[in-house]
Coordinates of C-alpha atoms in Angstrom, one line a residue:
M93 CA 270.3 -21.1 20.1
L94 CA 272.6 -21.6 17.2
I95 CA 271.6 -21.1 13.4
F96 CA 274.5 -21.5 10.3
S97 CA 273.6 -21.3 7.0
L98 CA 275.3 -24.1 4.7
D99 CA 274.4 -22.2 1.8
G100 CA 275.8 -19.3 2.2
G101 CA 274.0 -15.3 1.7
T102 CA 271.0 -16.8 0.2
D103 CA 267.9 -14.9 0.4
L104 CA 266.3 -16.7 2.6
A105 CA 268.9 -17.1 4.9
R106 CA 268.8 -13.7 5.0
A107 CA 265.9 -13.3 5.3
L108 CA 265.4 -15.7 8.8
S109 CA 268.1 -14.3 10.0
T110 CA 266.5 -11.5 9.8
R111 CA 262.9 -12.9 11.5
L112 CA 264.4 -14.6 14.2
A113 CA 266.7 -11.0 15.3
Q114 CA 270.2 -13.9 15.0
P115 CA 272.7 -13.2 13.3
L116 CA 274.1 -16.8 11.0
A117 CA 277.0 -18.7 13.3
D118 CA 279.9 -18.9 11.2
F119 CA 281.6 -22.1 10.2
E120 CA 284.9 -22.9 8.8
D121 CA 284.4 -24.9 5.0
R122 CA 287.4 -26.4 4.3
A123 CA 288.2 -27.4 0.3
F124 CA 292.0 -29.7 0.2
E125 CA 293.4 -30.9 -2.8
D126 CA 291.9 -34.1 -3.9
G127 CA 288.7 -32.4 -3.4
E128 CA 287.6 -33.2 0.3
H129 CA 286.3 -30.9 2.4
K130 CA 286.4 -30.1 6.3
W131 CA 283.3 -28.3 7.9
R132 CA 283.8 -26.6 11.1
P133 CA 281.0 -24.7 13.7
L134 CA 283.4 -22.2 15.0
C135 CA 281.4 -21.7 18.1
D136 CA 280.7 -23.7 20.2
P137 CA 277.5 -26.1 20.6
R138 CA 277.6 -27.6 23.7
A139 CA 274.1 -27.3 25.4
Q140 CA 273.6 -25.0 22.4
Q141 CA 269.4 -25.7 20.4
V142 CA 271.2 -25.9 16.6
F143 CA 269.0 -25.1 13.3
V144 CA 271.0 -25.9 10.3
L145 CA 269.7 -24.3 6.7
A146 CA 270.9 -26.1 4.1
S147 CA 268.9 -27.0 0.5
L148 CA 269.9 -30.1 -1.3
H149 CA 269.6 -28.8 -4.8
G150 CA 272.2 -28.9 -7.5
R151 CA 273.8 -26.2 -8.0
P152 CA 276.6 -24.4 -11.2
D153 CA 279.4 -25.5 -8.8
A154 CA 278.6 -28.5 -7.0
S155 CA 275.4 -31.4 -7.1
P156 CA 272.9 -32.6 -4.5
H157 CA 275.5 -35.3 -3.5
D158 CA 277.9 -32.6 -2.0
A159 CA 275.0 -30.6 -0.8
L160 CA 273.6 -34.0 1.4
C161 CA 277.2 -35.0 2.4
R162 CA 277.9 -31.0 3.6
L163 CA 274.7 -30.8 5.9
L164 CA 275.5 -34.9 7.1
M165 CA 278.8 -34.2 7.6
F166 CA 277.8 -30.7 10.3
I167 CA 275.3 -32.0 11.0
G168 CA 277.8 -35.4 13.2
T169 CA 280.4 -33.0 13.8
L170 CA 278.0 -30.8 15.9
R171 CA 276.7 -34.4 17.7
D172 CA 279.7 -34.7 18.7
H173 CA 280.3 -32.0 19.8
G174 CA 277.3 -31.7 22.1
A175 CA 273.9 -30.0 20.7
A176 CA 271.4 -30.2 22.6
R177 CA 270.1 -30.4 19.8
I178 CA 269.7 -30.3 15.8
T179 CA 266.9 -29.6 13.4
A180 CA 267.6 -29.5 10.5
L181 CA 265.3 -26.9 8.1
V182 CA 265.9 -28.4 4.8
P183 CA 264.2 -26.5 1.7
Y184 CA 263.9 -28.7 -1.2
L185 CA 265.1 -32.3 -0.2
A186 CA 267.0 -34.0 -2.8
Y187 CA 265.8 -37.8 -3.9
A188 CA 262.0 -36.6 -1.8
R189 CA 260.9 -37.9 -5.8
K190 CA 261.8 -41.6 -6.0
D191 CA 260.1 -42.8 -2.3
R192 CA 258.6 -46.4 -4.0
R193 CA 259.4 -48.6 -6.0
T194 CA 257.9 -48.9 -9.9
Q195 CA 259.7 -50.9 -11.6
P196 CA 261.9 -54.1 -10.7
F197 CA 265.1 -53.7 -8.3
D198 CA 264.6 -49.8 -7.6
P199 CA 266.2 -48.4 -5.1
L200 CA 263.9 -45.8 -1.9
A201 CA 266.1 -43.3 -2.5
L202 CA 264.1 -41.3 -0.3
R203 CA 264.7 -43.7 2.9
Y204 CA 268.7 -44.8 2.5
V205 CA 268.6 -40.8 2.7
A206 CA 266.0 -40.8 5.5
Q207 CA 269.2 -43.8 7.0
M208 CA 271.2 -41.1 6.6
F209 CA 270.4 -37.9 9.1
E210 CA 269.1 -41.0 11.5
A211 CA 273.0 -42.1 12.0
V212 CA 274.2 -38.8 11.8
G213 CA 272.3 -37.4 15.1
T214 CA 269.4 -35.2 13.7
D215 CA 266.6 -34.8 15.6
E216 CA 264.5 -32.9 13.7
L217 CA 263.8 -32.2 10.0
V218 CA 261.9 -29.7 8.8
V219 CA 261.5 -30.1 5.1
L220 CA 259.5 -27.6 2.3
D221 CA 256.5 -29.4 0.8
A222 CA 257.9 -32.8 -0.1
H223 CA 256.8 -34.9 -3.4
N224 CA 255.4 -37.3 -1.1
S225 CA 254.2 -36.1 1.9
A226 CA 253.0 -40.0 3.7
A227 CA 255.9 -41.1 2.1
L228 CA 258.7 -38.6 3.8
Q229 CA 257.0 -39.1 7.3
N230 CA 257.3 -42.8 7.0
A231 CA 260.6 -43.3 5.9
F232 CA 261.8 -40.9 8.8
R233 CA 261.9 -42.5 12.3
V234 CA 263.3 -38.8 13.3
P235 CA 260.0 -36.6 14.0
T236 CA 259.6 -35.0 10.3
Q237 CA 257.8 -31.2 10.1
L238 CA 256.1 -30.6 6.3
L239 CA 256.0 -26.3 5.8
E240 CA 253.1 -26.1 3.5
A241 CA 254.3 -23.6 0.2
H242 CA 250.7 -22.6 -0.3
Q243 CA 250.9 -20.4 2.6
A244 CA 253.4 -18.2 0.9
F245 CA 251.2 -17.9 -2.3
Q246 CA 248.2 -16.8 -0.5
T247 CA 249.3 -13.7 -1.3
V248 CA 249.9 -13.6 -5.1
A249 CA 246.7 -16.3 -4.6
R250 CA 244.3 -13.2 -3.0
A251 CA 244.9 -11.0 -5.4
I252 CA 244.2 -12.7 -9.0
A253 CA 240.9 -14.1 -7.2
E254 CA 239.8 -10.5 -7.3
H255 CA 240.3 -10.0 -9.9
G256 CA 237.5 -13.3 -10.8
P257 CA 236.4 -16.7 -10.5
C258 CA 239.1 -19.3 -9.9
A259 CA 240.1 -22.4 -9.2
V260 CA 242.7 -24.6 -7.8
A261 CA 244.2 -27.5 -9.9
S262 CA 246.1 -30.4 -9.9
P263 CA 248.3 -30.3 -12.6
D264 CA 248.5 -35.1 -12.0
P265 CA 246.7 -37.4 -9.1
G266 CA 249.1 -37.6 -6.9
G267 CA 249.3 -33.9 -6.4
V268 CA 245.3 -34.1 -5.4
K269 CA 245.6 -33.5 -1.3
R270 CA 248.1 -31.0 -1.5
A271 CA 246.0 -29.2 -4.3
Q272 CA 242.5 -29.5 -2.2
L273 CA 244.1 -28.5 0.5
W274 CA 245.3 -25.4 -0.5
R275 CA 241.7 -24.8 -1.9
E276 CA 240.5 -25.3 1.7
A277 CA 242.5 -22.6 3.0
L278 CA 241.9 -20.7 0.1
E279 CA 237.6 -20.8 0.9
T280 CA 238.7 -19.6 3.9
E281 CA 240.1 -16.7 3.2
L282 CA 238.7 -15.2 0.9
S283 CA 234.7 -16.1 1.8
Q284 CA 233.9 -17.5 -0.7
P285 CA 233.9 -21.1 -3.3
L286 CA 236.5 -21.9 -5.7
G287 CA 236.1 -24.9 -7.4
F288 CA 238.7 -27.8 -8.6
A289 CA 240.5 -29.9 -11.3
V290 CA 242.4 -32.8 -12.1
V291 CA 244.2 -33.4 -14.3
D292 CA 245.3 -36.8 -15.8
K293 CA 248.9 -37.6 -16.3
R294 CA 250.9 -40.6 -16.3
R295 CA 254.5 -41.6 -16.3
R296 CA 256.5 -44.5 -17.3
A297 CA 260.7 -45.5 -17.9
G298 CA 260.4 -41.4 -17.5
Q299 CA 258.5 -40.3 -20.1
V300 CA 254.7 -38.9 -19.7
T301 CA 252.2 -40.5 -21.9
G302 CA 248.4 -39.5 -20.9
Q303 CA 245.3 -37.7 -23.2
H304 CA 244.5 -34.0 -22.1
L305 CA 241.5 -35.2 -19.8
V306 CA 240.1 -32.9 -16.9
A307 CA 238.2 -33.9 -13.9
G308 CA 236.4 -30.4 -12.6
D309 CA 235.0 -27.9 -14.1
V310 CA 237.2 -25.0 -14.7
E311 CA 235.2 -22.9 -17.1
G312 CA 235.4 -19.3 -17.2
C313 CA 238.1 -19.7 -14.5
T314 CA 241.7 -18.5 -13.7
V315 CA 243.1 -22.0 -12.5
L316 CA 245.8 -21.7 -9.6
L317 CA 247.6 -24.8 -11.0
L318 CA 249.8 -26.1 -7.9
D319 CA 252.9 -29.2 -8.3
D320 CA 255.6 -29.7 -6.1
L321 CA 258.4 -29.1 -7.7
I322 CA 258.6 -27.9 -11.5
A323 CA 261.8 -28.8 -13.0
S324 CA 261.5 -30.0 -17.2
G325 CA 258.5 -27.8 -16.7
E326 CA 256.7 -30.6 -19.0
T327 CA 254.4 -31.2 -16.8
M328 CA 252.7 -27.6 -16.5
V329 CA 252.6 -27.7 -19.7
R330 CA 250.7 -30.1 -20.7
A331 CA 248.1 -30.0 -17.2
A332 CA 248.0 -26.0 -18.4
I333 CA 247.3 -27.2 -22.2
A334 CA 245.0 -29.6 -20.6
L335 CA 242.8 -26.9 -18.5
R336 CA 242.6 -24.1 -21.5
L337 CA 241.0 -27.2 -23.1
A338 CA 238.4 -27.2 -20.8
G339 CA 237.5 -24.2 -20.5
A340 CA 239.9 -21.7 -18.2
R341 CA 240.7 -18.2 -19.0
E342 CA 244.4 -18.3 -17.6
V343 CA 246.4 -20.9 -16.2
V344 CA 249.0 -19.9 -12.9
A345 CA 251.3 -22.6 -12.3
F346 CA 252.6 -22.1 -8.9
A347 CA 255.2 -25.1 -7.2
A348 CA 257.2 -25.2 -3.8
H349 CA 260.7 -25.5 -5.5
G350 CA 261.8 -23.8 -9.1
L351 CA 264.9 -26.3 -10.8
F352 CA 263.9 -25.4 -14.4
T353 CA 266.2 -27.7 -15.6
G354 CA 267.4 -28.5 -19.2
D355 CA 265.0 -26.5 -21.7
A356 CA 262.4 -25.7 -18.8
C357 CA 263.0 -22.1 -19.3
L358 CA 261.6 -22.5 -23.0
V359 CA 258.6 -24.9 -22.4
L360 CA 257.3 -22.4 -20.0
G361 CA 257.1 -19.8 -22.2
D362 CA 254.5 -21.4 -24.2
P363 CA 251.7 -18.9 -24.0
A364 CA 248.8 -21.7 -22.3
I365 CA 251.0 -20.3 -18.5
S366 CA 250.3 -16.6 -17.8
R367 CA 252.7 -16.8 -15.0
V368 CA 254.4 -19.4 -12.9
V369 CA 254.9 -19.0 -9.4
V370 CA 257.6 -20.5 -7.1
T371 CA 259.6 -19.7 -3.8
N372 CA 262.9 -19.3 -2.8
S373 CA 263.8 -22.8 -1.3
V374 CA 266.3 -23.4 -5.1
P375 CA 267.5 -19.3 -6.5
S376 CA 266.5 -19.7 -9.7
F377 CA 270.0 -19.4 -11.0
R378 CA 268.9 -21.0 -13.8
V379 CA 266.5 -18.8 -15.5
P380 CA 268.8 -16.6 -17.7
A381 CA 267.1 -12.8 -18.0
D382 CA 266.2 -13.1 -21.6
S383 CA 265.1 -16.1 -21.5
A384 CA 261.4 -17.1 -22.0
L385 CA 260.8 -17.7 -18.6
A386 CA 262.2 -14.9 -17.0
G387 CA 259.8 -12.1 -17.6
K388 CA 256.8 -14.3 -16.0
L389 CA 258.5 -16.0 -13.3
T390 CA 257.8 -14.4 -9.5
V391 CA 259.7 -15.2 -7.3
V392 CA 258.0 -15.2 -2.9
S393 CA 259.9 -15.9 0.7
A394 CA 259.4 -19.3 2.8
A395 CA 261.4 -17.2 5.2
A396 CA 257.7 -16.6 7.4
L397 CA 257.0 -20.4 7.1
F398 CA 260.6 -21.8 8.3
S399 CA 260.9 -18.9 11.4
E400 CA 257.7 -19.2 12.5
A401 CA 258.6 -23.5 12.9
V402 CA 262.5 -22.1 14.2
S403 CA 260.4 -20.3 17.2
E404 CA 257.8 -22.6 18.0
R405 CA 260.6 -24.9 19.1
C406 CA 262.6 -22.5 20.6
S407 CA 259.5 -21.6 22.9
S408 CA 258.7 -25.0 23.6
I409 CA 261.8 -26.6 24.6
P410 CA 263.1 -26.2 27.6
A411 CA 266.9 -24.8 27.6
A412 CA 269.6 -27.7 28.1
P413 CA 270.5 -27.4 32.0
P414 CA 274.3 -25.7 32.6
I415 CA 277.6 -27.6 31.9
R416 CA 279.4 -28.2 35.3

């Protein structure tokens, strides 16, 4: 087995390596003067089961396009040099939000990204909490596994539940299934019923509309508000305000991916949200230490989820025959 991390020494990469007791394999990242790069493994991938960890988010020195191109190029190189099986571990998948046409001539960006992964020879994709699980699985013709971020939130949620009644909520109708699955898992773990709610939300041409309508009973509850990602923070704050108006005692926002773009660090300082909990799928480099968000932000590790996914594949797939 070989594990490469194209994200360098991030917290997630280091924790994954430690959990698997497997050092990260070395590779060359050579930059040319015109901006092109060459990515090359520095160990022989022939007949190996290879895992490549790469989160496809923007960063201070590179865009999501750069991260996507780097991953595709590296997978193609591994395939050319005889890797037996290549699994892409993608904590955050770029373009997963654009999975359907909502206006004339709209792109289906998720499908195009899927075709790129297939073209370079990816055998399987493991993703943390995609925007729409059904759309992602339909877009890819190679096997995909979706890791549920709420499994990484169980410890935090359990501690919250010890202090009074709780409810799980979705900030919009599109995330109802995600929130329902977490509610069911928590009810099983805590051996107690939890409330459930969904907040009305409509979006057109990038503008969010809809009144502060809440379906469900949250009176006197601490609400665990779950979404797949937080970008500008406006959706979470709108939902939190609606839930507080509906009688919620407190609102804690949970999301797999904390992008925190634009004015998110200011927006999420709104008192309607008491805490914000995200995984380390995206490093919180956009959150200044003195921002309104920093004091209420908790980052939990997704390493255990990816470690389990890697271990399952290593135990279920027979080793390749020796090269003669």
